[in-house]
XYZ file of C-alpha atoms in Angstrom:
729
model
C -10.251 -22.210 29.620
C -12.356 -23.426 26.565
C -15.813 -22.776 27.802
C -16.967 -20.783 30.879
C -19.860 -22.195 32.776
C -21.947 -18.890 32.965
C -25.476 -20.790 32.495
C -25.800 -20.690 35.878
C -25.826 -17.361 36.197
C -29.327 -16.566 35.399
C -30.795 -19.022 38.260
C -28.540 -17.053 40.936
C -29.947 -13.648 39.688
C -33.509 -15.137 39.188
C -33.600 -15.435 42.801
C -32.937 -11.595 43.208
C -34.938 -10.234 40.662
C -38.860 -10.406 39.723
C -40.197 -8.735 36.834
C -43.531 -7.260 36.105
C -43.092 -5.972 32.662
C -43.946 -2.179 31.622
C -42.669 -1.122 28.197
C -41.412 1.621 26.928
C -39.242 3.300 29.211
C -35.900 4.293 29.820
C -33.889 5.704 32.229
C -30.395 7.187 32.936
C -28.588 6.133 36.312
C -25.551 8.126 37.736
C -23.918 5.747 40.810
C -21.011 7.058 42.629
C -21.101 6.397 46.372
C -22.053 3.791 48.332
C -21.956 -0.018 48.895
C -24.798 -1.808 47.151
C -25.122 -5.216 45.499
C -26.675 -4.224 41.983
C -26.851 -1.307 40.216
C -29.327 -1.852 37.121
C -30.579 0.557 34.695
C -34.068 -0.012 34.251
C -36.660 2.572 35.532
C -38.658 0.902 38.407
C -42.086 2.888 37.344
C -43.363 4.910 34.690
C -42.970 8.267 36.320
C -39.196 7.480 37.854
C -36.171 8.968 36.319
C -33.839 7.288 37.879
C -33.246 3.399 37.711
C -32.688 0.671 40.531
C -29.438 1.812 41.471
C -28.781 0.665 44.995
C -30.920 -1.607 45.694
C -29.800 -4.153 48.308
C -33.214 -5.315 49.322
C -34.149 -8.174 46.857
C -37.819 -8.049 47.618
C -37.995 -4.044 47.322
C -37.006 -4.459 43.312
C -40.066 -4.578 41.164
C -39.705 -6.583 38.066
C -39.344 -4.887 35.204
C -39.168 -5.478 31.091
C -37.735 -1.998 30.901
C -34.640 -3.161 29.880
C -34.018 -1.548 26.489
C -32.272 2.214 26.190
C -31.077 2.952 29.429
C -27.708 4.036 30.634
C -25.874 3.339 33.344
C -22.907 5.876 34.648
C -20.537 4.468 37.692
C -17.919 6.621 38.854
C -17.535 5.668 42.505
C -18.613 3.395 45.373
C -18.741 -0.060 45.304
C -20.570 -2.781 44.007
C -20.677 -6.041 44.753
C -22.333 -8.128 42.667
C -24.047 -6.972 39.083
C -23.947 -3.538 36.963
C -26.286 -4.136 33.949
C -27.539 -1.351 31.773
C -30.633 -3.170 30.817
C -31.858 -6.328 32.424
C -34.764 -8.566 31.456
C -35.743 -11.748 33.406
C -38.493 -14.040 32.848
C -40.509 -16.879 33.521
C -43.422 -16.643 30.941
C -43.952 -16.715 27.154
C -42.793 -13.439 26.256
C -39.711 -12.780 24.085
C -36.966 -11.025 26.472
C -35.286 -7.852 24.636
C -32.334 -5.723 26.203
C -31.245 -3.726 23.563
C -29.417 -0.600 23.003
C -28.429 -0.195 26.762
C -25.000 1.622 28.141
C -22.689 1.434 30.860
C -19.722 3.617 31.904
C -17.511 2.851 34.619
C -14.545 5.184 35.057
C -12.275 5.955 38.235
C -14.238 2.824 40.298
C -12.202 0.524 42.134
C -15.121 -2.924 41.570
C -14.718 -6.041 42.764
C -13.407 -9.273 42.096
C -17.080 -11.090 42.084
C -18.677 -7.999 39.876
C -20.177 -9.001 36.442
C -20.988 -5.845 33.999
C -23.462 -6.463 31.277
C -24.230 -3.731 28.637
C -27.477 -5.578 28.204
C -28.447 -9.090 29.808
C -31.703 -10.912 29.163
C -33.041 -14.714 30.118
C -36.018 -16.528 29.259
C -36.853 -19.739 31.649
C -39.957 -20.927 29.862
C -40.359 -23.902 28.923
C -41.279 -23.695 25.155
C -39.152 -23.536 21.856
C -40.516 -20.863 20.388
C -39.400 -18.279 22.769
C -36.540 -15.661 20.985
C -34.178 -14.176 23.850
C -31.997 -10.778 22.196
C -29.500 -8.534 23.442
C -28.416 -6.241 20.545
C -26.452 -2.853 20.211
C -25.515 -2.681 24.189
C -22.099 -1.482 25.114
C -19.758 -1.227 28.180
C -16.988 0.988 28.333
C -14.929 0.360 31.542
C -11.620 2.375 32.366
C -9.730 0.969 35.109
C -11.072 -0.821 38.028
C -11.143 -4.683 39.208
C -13.945 -7.071 37.581
C -14.958 -10.657 37.405
C -16.620 -11.106 33.868
C -17.204 -8.192 31.711
C -20.162 -8.800 28.547
C -21.721 -6.475 25.739
C -24.788 -8.324 25.641
C -25.745 -10.730 27.259
C -29.039 -13.621 26.059
C -29.814 -16.896 27.546
C -32.744 -19.564 26.316
C -34.181 -22.134 28.402
C -35.599 -24.216 25.326
C -35.793 -21.161 22.507
C -33.313 -19.034 20.197
C -30.357 -16.736 22.212
C -29.512 -13.954 19.820
C -26.668 -11.757 21.150
C -25.568 -9.315 18.028
C -23.661 -5.623 17.588
C -22.479 -5.445 21.052
C -19.616 -3.891 22.340
C -16.878 -3.496 25.533
C -14.374 -1.429 25.305
C -11.985 -2.018 28.543
C -8.818 0.261 29.073
C -6.306 -0.302 31.812
C -8.384 -2.628 33.968
C -8.188 -5.943 35.498
C -10.547 -8.857 34.826
C -10.900 -12.864 34.566
C -13.118 -12.665 31.168
C -14.135 -9.960 28.717
C -16.551 -11.260 25.973
C -18.232 -8.997 22.961
C -21.570 -10.887 23.185
C -22.889 -13.958 24.285
C -25.826 -16.214 23.475
C -26.790 -19.346 25.559
C -29.299 -21.957 24.394
C -30.509 -25.464 25.756
C -32.800 -25.438 22.637
C -33.000 -24.741 19.286
C -30.019 -22.037 18.728
C -27.392 -19.796 19.943
C -26.151 -16.740 17.671
C -23.999 -14.466 18.691
C -22.793 -12.081 15.734
C -21.272 -8.979 14.695
C -19.922 -8.385 18.484
C -16.741 -6.837 19.542
C -14.354 -6.290 22.211
C -11.715 -4.199 22.512
C -9.159 -4.590 25.461
C -6.319 -1.777 25.705
C -3.228 -1.936 28.464
C -5.694 -4.855 30.892
C -4.941 -7.815 32.557
C -7.078 -10.753 31.654
C -6.832 -14.379 33.261
C -9.484 -16.320 31.741
C -10.353 -15.612 28.349
C -11.345 -12.963 25.596
C -14.277 -13.741 23.371
C -15.268 -11.523 20.586
C -18.577 -13.562 20.023
C -19.554 -16.545 22.078
C -22.219 -18.382 21.287
C -22.907 -22.038 23.090
C -26.032 -24.132 22.424
C -26.269 -27.511 24.595
C -29.111 -28.978 22.276
C -28.793 -27.205 19.264
C -26.952 -25.317 16.094
C -24.318 -22.632 17.651
C -22.915 -19.677 15.334
C -20.409 -17.074 15.888
C -19.980 -15.234 13.365
C -18.643 -12.066 12.117
C -16.917 -10.997 15.787
C -13.951 -9.255 16.618
C -11.301 -9.003 18.996
C -8.859 -5.746 19.167
C -5.827 -6.145 21.641
C -3.438 -3.714 22.670
C -0.859 -3.456 25.464
C -1.096 -4.842 28.879
C -0.875 -8.784 29.817
C -3.007 -11.626 29.074
C -2.329 -14.972 30.467
C -5.558 -16.867 28.732
C -6.789 -17.816 25.301
C -8.242 -15.220 22.603
C -11.140 -16.100 20.513
C -12.545 -14.012 17.253
C -15.757 -16.585 17.663
C -16.201 -19.381 20.053
C -18.929 -22.033 19.162
C -19.911 -24.729 21.712
C -22.507 -27.192 20.606
C -23.052 -30.976 20.363
C -24.785 -31.098 17.179
C -23.309 -28.436 14.559
C -21.611 -25.472 14.995
C -20.040 -22.711 12.983
C -17.171 -19.909 14.294
C -16.309 -18.035 10.841
C -15.686 -14.207 9.384
C -14.468 -13.587 12.789
C -11.118 -11.337 13.577
C -8.514 -11.034 16.106
C -6.548 -7.564 15.929
C -3.185 -6.904 17.803
C -1.216 -4.166 18.159
C 1.580 -2.732 20.629
C 3.489 -5.160 22.894
C 1.069 -6.904 24.981
C 2.231 -9.788 27.116
C 0.901 -12.656 25.482
C 3.122 -15.704 26.280
C 0.418 -17.695 27.687
C -2.458 -17.272 25.171
C -3.433 -19.226 22.324
C -5.044 -17.469 19.371
C -8.156 -18.892 17.727
C -9.690 -17.364 14.825
C -12.531 -19.447 15.311
C -13.754 -22.502 17.267
C -15.965 -25.301 17.360
C -15.824 -27.391 20.285
C -18.280 -30.174 19.549
C -16.716 -33.032 20.635
C -13.777 -34.312 22.903
C -11.011 -32.538 21.073
C -11.566 -29.072 20.810
C -9.671 -28.547 17.889
C -11.342 -31.298 16.068
C -14.416 -30.232 14.283
C -17.207 -32.754 13.847
C -19.745 -30.455 12.268
C -19.478 -27.213 10.999
C -16.394 -24.591 10.008
C -14.367 -22.979 12.222
C -12.077 -21.487 9.610
C -13.753 -19.834 6.597
C -12.961 -16.051 6.760
C -11.511 -15.953 9.947
C -8.844 -13.453 10.452
C -6.043 -12.436 12.548
C -4.407 -8.928 11.993
C -0.704 -8.491 13.585
C 0.135 -4.596 13.901
C 3.305 -5.740 15.898
C 6.448 -7.448 15.928
C 8.145 -9.147 18.540
C 5.249 -11.013 19.924
C 5.268 -14.279 21.344
C 1.870 -16.436 21.932
C 1.054 -20.105 22.579
C -0.179 -21.351 19.880
C -2.002 -20.028 16.733
C -5.563 -21.773 14.819
C -8.130 -21.739 12.605
C -7.005 -18.515 10.786
C -7.771 -18.120 7.380
C -6.400 -15.137 6.378
C -2.958 -13.972 8.542
C -2.107 -10.277 7.964
C 0.706 -8.969 9.061
C 1.376 -5.253 9.092
C 5.005 -4.414 10.412
C 5.579 -1.461 12.286
C 7.879 1.238 11.097
C 10.977 -0.075 13.527
C 11.110 -3.217 11.409
C 14.311 -4.402 10.243
C 15.263 -6.879 7.563
C 15.932 -10.499 9.481
C 12.834 -9.526 12.484
C 10.550 -11.888 13.912
C 7.249 -10.903 13.943
C 5.770 -13.871 16.039
C 7.195 -16.517 17.744
C 4.926 -19.490 18.731
C 6.351 -21.817 21.977
C 3.709 -24.618 20.584
C 1.625 -24.949 17.114
C 1.233 -22.675 14.638
C -1.319 -23.878 12.289
C -1.411 -22.665 8.942
C -4.066 -24.929 7.879
C -7.755 -26.183 8.102
C -7.164 -29.580 10.025
C -4.432 -30.627 12.742
C -2.653 -32.995 9.905
C -2.012 -29.959 7.551
C -4.737 -31.044 5.111
C -7.582 -28.773 4.191
C -7.646 -25.262 3.236
C -4.201 -23.068 3.439
C -3.896 -19.849 5.266
C -3.662 -16.909 2.938
C -0.500 -14.817 4.185
C -0.557 -10.818 3.626
C 2.234 -8.479 4.361
C 1.872 -4.548 4.533
C 5.072 -2.576 6.167
C 4.035 0.882 7.646
C 4.693 3.876 5.622
C 7.063 5.112 7.496
C 9.324 2.125 7.673
C 12.935 2.176 5.630
C 12.037 0.421 1.973
C 12.909 -3.252 2.295
C 15.451 -4.423 -0.661
C 15.573 -7.346 -3.172
C 16.984 -10.056 -1.141
C 15.638 -8.773 2.249
C 13.473 -11.267 4.569
C 11.341 -11.026 7.317
C 10.342 -14.392 9.868
C 7.064 -13.733 9.882
C 6.382 -16.853 12.404
C 8.856 -18.811 14.015
C 7.274 -21.912 15.697
C 7.913 -24.814 17.711
C 5.871 -26.587 15.402
C 4.720 -24.947 12.222
C 1.521 -27.066 10.736
C 0.814 -26.795 6.740
C 1.909 -24.468 4.050
C 0.392 -21.206 3.367
C -1.763 -20.000 0.391
C -0.347 -17.310 -1.999
C -0.400 -13.928 -0.474
C -3.015 -11.692 -2.412
C -1.466 -8.007 -1.128
C 1.674 -7.031 -0.151
C 2.563 -3.092 0.430
C 4.749 -0.465 2.359
C 1.653 2.487 3.248
C 0.140 3.348 0.195
C 2.775 4.074 -1.882
C 4.871 1.183 -2.464
C 4.264 -2.891 -3.637
C 6.268 -5.691 -2.720
C 6.480 -9.197 -4.118
C 7.238 -11.896 -1.496
C 8.332 -15.126 -1.547
C 6.165 -16.539 1.463
C 7.581 -19.999 2.190
C 8.236 -22.285 4.977
C 11.494 -23.112 6.206
C 11.766 -25.748 8.836
C 9.236 -24.112 11.722
C 9.847 -20.466 10.242
C 7.770 -19.274 7.750
C 9.395 -16.259 6.117
C 8.670 -13.362 3.384
C 11.551 -12.455 1.265
C 11.793 -9.571 -1.278
C 11.493 -10.463 -4.671
C 10.806 -6.989 -6.511
C 9.150 -3.707 -5.438
C 7.481 -0.747 -7.243
C 5.554 2.270 -7.080
C 1.858 1.856 -6.424
C 0.079 3.342 -9.479
C -2.407 4.566 -7.441
C -0.245 6.602 -5.610
C -0.470 8.688 -8.736
C -4.241 10.042 -7.039
C -1.771 11.906 -4.080
C -0.020 14.027 -6.877
C -3.593 14.845 -8.486
C -4.148 16.506 -5.253
C -1.217 18.815 -5.398
C -2.048 19.739 -8.410
C -5.463 20.913 -7.604
C -3.511 23.511 -5.741
C -1.848 24.696 -8.455
C -5.061 25.097 -10.524
C -6.621 27.307 -7.859
C -3.471 29.853 -8.677
C -4.394 29.466 -12.270
C -7.818 30.471 -11.575
C -6.384 33.441 -9.865
C -3.906 34.421 -12.754
C -6.472 34.706 -15.070
C -8.363 37.034 -12.853
C -5.687 39.137 -12.340
C -4.885 39.485 -16.237
C -8.537 39.526 -17.176
C -11.142 41.107 -15.263
C -9.040 42.362 -12.891
C -6.665 44.132 -15.138
C -10.182 45.732 -16.819
C -11.171 46.994 -13.561
C -8.043 48.851 -12.412
C -8.106 50.921 -15.820
C -11.659 52.101 -15.623
C -11.076 52.452 -11.990
C -8.343 55.301 -13.040
C -9.758 56.631 -15.478
C -12.534 57.461 -14.107
C -10.889 59.176 -11.338
C -8.809 61.555 -13.300
C -5.066 62.084 -13.292
C -2.534 60.980 -10.388
C -5.655 59.725 -8.204
C -6.131 56.148 -6.443
C -8.926 54.627 -7.278
C -10.146 51.638 -5.618
C -10.938 48.546 -8.247
C -11.813 44.351 -7.855
C -13.483 42.027 -9.267
C -14.931 38.445 -8.652
C -14.715 35.597 -10.655
C -16.036 31.885 -9.558
C -17.163 28.479 -11.202
C -16.447 24.845 -12.003
C -13.801 23.665 -14.151
C -12.550 20.293 -14.623
C -8.877 19.998 -15.573
C -7.730 16.864 -17.259
C -4.346 15.482 -16.430
C -4.455 12.094 -17.910
C -7.575 11.762 -15.280
C -9.016 15.027 -13.884
C -9.427 17.390 -11.688
C -13.042 19.217 -10.869
C -12.695 22.275 -9.184
C -15.209 24.475 -7.573
C -13.832 27.948 -6.848
C -14.785 31.639 -5.514
C -11.395 34.296 -6.528
C -11.382 37.821 -5.310
C -9.200 40.514 -6.079
C -9.508 44.077 -4.824
C -6.856 47.156 -4.808
C -5.708 50.617 -5.702
C -5.213 51.885 -9.597
C -3.150 54.868 -10.429
C -3.239 56.442 -14.160
C -1.358 59.410 -15.293
C -1.277 60.591 -19.284
C 1.984 60.935 -20.544
C 3.706 61.304 -24.260
C 3.325 57.417 -25.097
C -0.116 57.395 -23.840
C -1.976 56.468 -20.822
C -0.601 54.814 -18.162
C -1.624 52.441 -15.370
C -0.843 50.842 -12.356
C -1.894 49.296 -9.073
C -0.771 46.771 -6.365
C -3.414 44.555 -5.241
C -4.862 41.811 -2.813
C -5.837 38.308 -3.746
C -7.584 35.759 -2.411
C -9.383 32.370 -3.477
C -11.110 29.368 -2.171
C -12.460 26.171 -3.683
C -12.969 22.430 -3.051
C -12.108 19.801 -5.603
C -12.701 16.058 -6.235
C -10.108 13.832 -8.090
C -10.567 10.810 -10.511
C -8.214 7.991 -11.239
C -9.029 5.114 -13.314
C -5.777 2.087 -13.635
C -5.566 -0.856 -15.922
C -3.882 -2.944 -13.212
C -5.748 -1.270 -10.177
C -8.610 -0.141 -8.728
C -10.117 3.476 -9.101
C -9.058 5.830 -6.873
C -11.192 8.883 -5.859
C -10.344 11.824 -3.807
C -11.120 15.155 -2.277
C -9.301 18.128 -1.351
C -9.775 21.817 -0.118
C -7.513 24.711 -0.875
C -7.520 28.094 -0.607
C -4.523 30.868 -1.589
C -3.600 34.506 -0.122
C -1.523 36.765 -1.612
C -0.966 39.605 -3.582
C 1.025 41.569 -6.493
C 1.614 44.445 -9.181
C -0.212 44.739 -11.963
C 0.417 47.913 -14.843
C -0.661 48.387 -18.399
C 0.389 51.439 -21.293
C -2.574 52.152 -23.671
C -0.711 53.760 -26.460
C -1.800 56.792 -28.658
C -4.259 55.713 -31.355
C -2.607 54.408 -34.306
C -5.351 53.907 -37.129
C -8.391 53.405 -36.146
C -7.304 51.910 -32.893
C -4.483 51.768 -30.535
C -1.869 49.190 -28.836
C -1.509 48.265 -25.677
C 0.457 46.426 -23.582
C 0.379 44.881 -19.757
C 1.978 42.548 -16.981
C 0.830 41.467 -13.661
C 3.379 40.365 -10.908
C 1.593 37.875 -8.012
C 3.150 36.054 -5.023
C 1.291 34.549 -1.733
C 0.633 31.205 -0.130
C -1.482 28.350 -1.348
C -3.037 25.442 1.369
C -3.938 22.178 0.310
C -5.614 19.771 2.133
C -6.180 16.515 0.251
C -7.718 12.782 1.688
C -8.654 9.796 -0.284
C -11.205 6.926 1.118
C -10.299 4.761 -1.564
C -6.244 4.642 -0.834
C -5.554 3.177 2.263
C -2.971 1.054 3.867
C -2.866 -2.697 5.144
C -4.642 -1.466 8.916
C -7.061 0.251 6.678
C -5.797 4.178 7.402
C -7.093 6.671 5.086
C -4.494 8.721 3.019
C -4.613 12.455 3.883
C -1.757 15.126 3.823
C -1.895 19.276 4.164
C 0.677 21.164 2.140
C 1.644 24.827 2.479
C 3.157 26.282 -0.042
C 4.832 29.683 -1.517
C 3.279 30.833 -4.752
C 4.575 33.218 -7.889
C 3.398 34.191 -10.854
C 3.673 36.971 -13.596
C 2.021 37.411 -17.171
C 2.900 39.613 -20.205
C 0.754 40.984 -22.516
C -0.218 42.572 -26.195
C -2.852 43.517 -27.851
C -4.750 45.980 -30.505
C -8.171 47.842 -29.592
C -9.666 48.456 -33.240
C -12.498 50.775 -32.967
C -14.614 49.623 -36.219
C -17.495 52.116 -36.052
C -18.045 54.580 -33.139
C -20.361 51.604 -31.510
C -18.488 48.930 -32.458
C -14.592 47.545 -31.314
C -12.714 44.566 -31.925
C -9.814 43.492 -29.295
C -7.285 41.313 -30.531
C -4.802 39.849 -27.796
C -1.892 37.674 -27.297
C -0.514 36.734 -23.212
C 1.685 34.791 -21.720
C 1.538 33.649 -18.245
C 3.978 31.984 -15.982
C 3.223 30.309 -12.926
C 5.293 28.342 -10.033
C 4.222 26.651 -7.192
C 6.853 25.523 -4.882
C 7.410 21.617 -3.953
C 6.690 20.124 -0.560
C 8.308 17.203 1.370
C 5.374 15.904 3.416
C 4.531 12.434 5.480
C 1.293 11.189 4.639
C -1.410 10.008 7.495
C 0.003 6.662 6.838
C 3.727 7.569 7.564
C 4.843 7.665 3.806
C 7.011 10.504 2.619
C 6.027 12.204 -0.098
C 8.363 14.722 -1.841
C 6.071 16.869 -4.863
C 8.452 19.053 -7.028
C 8.102 22.445 -7.965
C 5.045 22.807 -10.508
C 5.237 25.558 -13.231
C 2.678 26.318 -15.771
C 3.504 27.782 -18.744
C 0.782 29.437 -20.645
C 0.278 31.188 -24.423
C -3.370 32.682 -25.254
C -4.026 34.412 -28.296
C -8.236 35.365 -28.445
C -10.165 38.371 -29.838
C -13.365 40.019 -28.092
C -15.995 42.262 -29.865
C -17.536 44.676 -28.346
C -20.984 46.611 -29.394
C -22.242 49.951 -27.690
C -26.491 49.495 -27.683
C -26.613 52.638 -25.864
C -24.987 54.498 -22.664
C -26.816 51.749 -21.004
C -25.638 48.425 -22.497
C -22.948 47.066 -23.911
C -22.816 43.284 -24.677
C -19.233 41.611 -25.812
C -18.162 37.670 -26.943
C -15.023 36.596 -26.992
C -13.085 33.369 -28.535
C -9.572 32.400 -27.657
C -7.309 29.419 -27.707
C -4.302 28.643 -25.088
C -2.000 26.419 -24.750
C -0.242 25.102 -21.910
C 3.430 23.875 -21.988
C 4.093 21.901 -18.848
C 1.731 21.722 -16.034
C 3.184 18.323 -14.806
C 3.110 17.611 -11.233
C 6.081 15.491 -10.294
C 6.605 13.271 -7.094
C 8.373 10.630 -5.667
C 8.480 8.596 -2.535
C 11.603 6.309 -0.805
C 13.611 7.662 -4.022
C 10.549 6.431 -6.580
C 9.090 8.146 -8.630
C 5.756 8.455 -9.487
C 3.104 8.691 -12.017
C 3.091 12.497 -12.910
C -0.775 14.271 -13.843
C -0.215 16.951 -15.873
C -2.344 19.548 -17.463
C -0.008 19.989 -20.600
C -2.515 20.286 -24.079
C -4.766 23.132 -25.418
C -7.945 25.067 -24.775
C -10.762 26.509 -26.360
C -12.559 29.655 -24.579
C -15.272 31.487 -25.038
C -17.049 34.166 -23.114
C -20.345 36.592 -23.191
C -20.726 39.551 -21.053
C -22.617 42.769 -20.517
C -21.657 45.758 -19.309
C -24.852 47.620 -17.370
C -24.719 50.891 -16.533
C -28.640 51.300 -14.506
C -28.510 54.891 -14.602
C -27.314 57.980 -16.132
C -27.374 59.815 -13.077
C -26.003 57.003 -11.102
C -22.161 56.659 -11.222
C -22.983 52.747 -10.832
C -21.676 50.105 -13.708
C -21.852 46.390 -13.529
C -19.546 44.114 -15.904
C -21.364 40.490 -15.888
C -19.535 37.424 -18.130
C -19.532 34.277 -18.486
C -16.456 31.804 -19.884
C -16.999 28.539 -21.050
C -13.773 26.189 -21.589
C -13.353 23.275 -23.945
C -9.967 21.073 -23.953
C -7.580 20.650 -21.383
C -9.879 22.510 -19.061
C -13.669 22.038 -19.084
C -16.417 23.959 -17.852
C -17.908 27.213 -16.703
C -17.060 30.450 -15.128
C -18.681 33.419 -14.466
C -17.522 37.574 -13.241
C -18.528 40.067 -11.655
C -16.915 43.534 -11.649
C -19.050 46.305 -9.764
C -17.546 50.131 -10.522
C -18.416 53.371 -8.717
C -16.800 56.431 -9.999
C -16.362 59.116 -7.715
């Protein structure tokens, strides 16, 4: 049916409800047993906590204008005629409002004559200055039988009727008609905007509307409404937006989304329709084409007809094979604004599920196989597989078929952002390597020397800060790393040897930013942490000249967890790309240096260090289904530096240092479906400066502190801080 005659409903209900307005009240009604004609959410009196549920006697229902903010929950019993979250009916000159009501129905049988409203408002006043409003209402139905289900329903005899932002969500139910929001006016204007009807695994026999606007003598607008349908059987027509008017009508910016495997063999799909003449598909005044969108998230679907969609988006599931047919119409499929093929053309976009086997050059998919195909499509704008592959399609008509043939394929350059997230995990482990070879090593040496020979001494160090890793784009890391262990020292012929095992843990969050010359920017977010352990050792040789040489080494191993997501990287259905990865890491460092005692109070440490770190690769599947194979990531760093320390007195010793570091690798390579992705890299030079202070608060207390700050410029940019606390036993 193209038009349902619900305008008689107010007259029927008016004989049952007589309202005296009381404002500012809301109620919750819970209905679970008995047999009644009506369950209404409005509170009856100011002191009532329950609503009108179960009133069979119309004379016992006191008129009530408290039609907003109510909740009705039905879990049993029988209701013959009406369930409504909020209800407002008036013949006076006020402006009826039924907003923000909610109806939840579960485990309920219902009935074939039952009407359900999230919010409903009528004005029978004989004046054009009245506005009837139902906005923000919702109906949630899980099973049962119903006649009609409306998210919001607004009716005005002579003024404006507005129904906006209402929502119906129906699962496993049986209904004649389902509508997200309706506006009926015999006066100046009817507006249905931003309403939504979600129908899952249900049976519907007499039309589905995202939004419905009917004005018998004025303008009707059904704009920005949507229908989402999955599974079930629908033996009626489906409208994103419906405009019924004798004057001018607009049904634009609406959408219909279909997924799963519904039975739609008896259904026509309309993006919008303006019915203002004898032929419902001829618009005499207005627009039923602009911005209307069909999202086909399935294949093998059969419908009767397809009309008034400016955008048709095919999202082909992972079960797709070359040569498959997405949509069959047993009547007309119209790819143009007008019935003769003239006017604006539909734009066709094709998206493939990320988990599908990639299409090859020359492969084709039958997008539409129609009994009659009217018009030709415009050029496609977006053709993709998941978030990682891009296709060029020739989208052409061949007889009554619309075909999409692959002419080329390539990796989406934006996929680089996924590797940017993976390198964020490596950046975290490098922070741990610096801590182990720096403050961790110093803390172990100090602890063992204070404890004496062949005695285990605890040591620890803490480091944290904010660093930017320039990778061709960049990763901004905020992190905290902890190292603690037991040190053992012994004096020998060569000098002082220190060694000990340690435990390490680090936690960080990061942001990624990627800019592209041929695609939109992509930002991302991640969280990462590592957990592991290792062994460190150092040999301080006996003095030679004014100082002494030393060598050092450490080995580390553990596991790193990395979680990444990007709201800028979405597949054709709007799903955001995200992944979780757990991989092992390994690292070692070797170092050597000379500590020059310039005076009794001043000394200079000249050193060189080499760091090697490996983060194992991983094979993951994105939330969008795309397979990603990350290669092992290697870091190979060489650092040369110096540190000057001065003993002011026995309590205070400041120090300062500079270093240069070169990263030889640090590249995060990855591939998807055999295609190599762009690889970010940390390769390059970094300058490091540090300032610190050794503090001993009291000579009598065996407690000392090492406070340090490090600044970075180059491939790494930012500031970190470190803290050591030492207690001598």
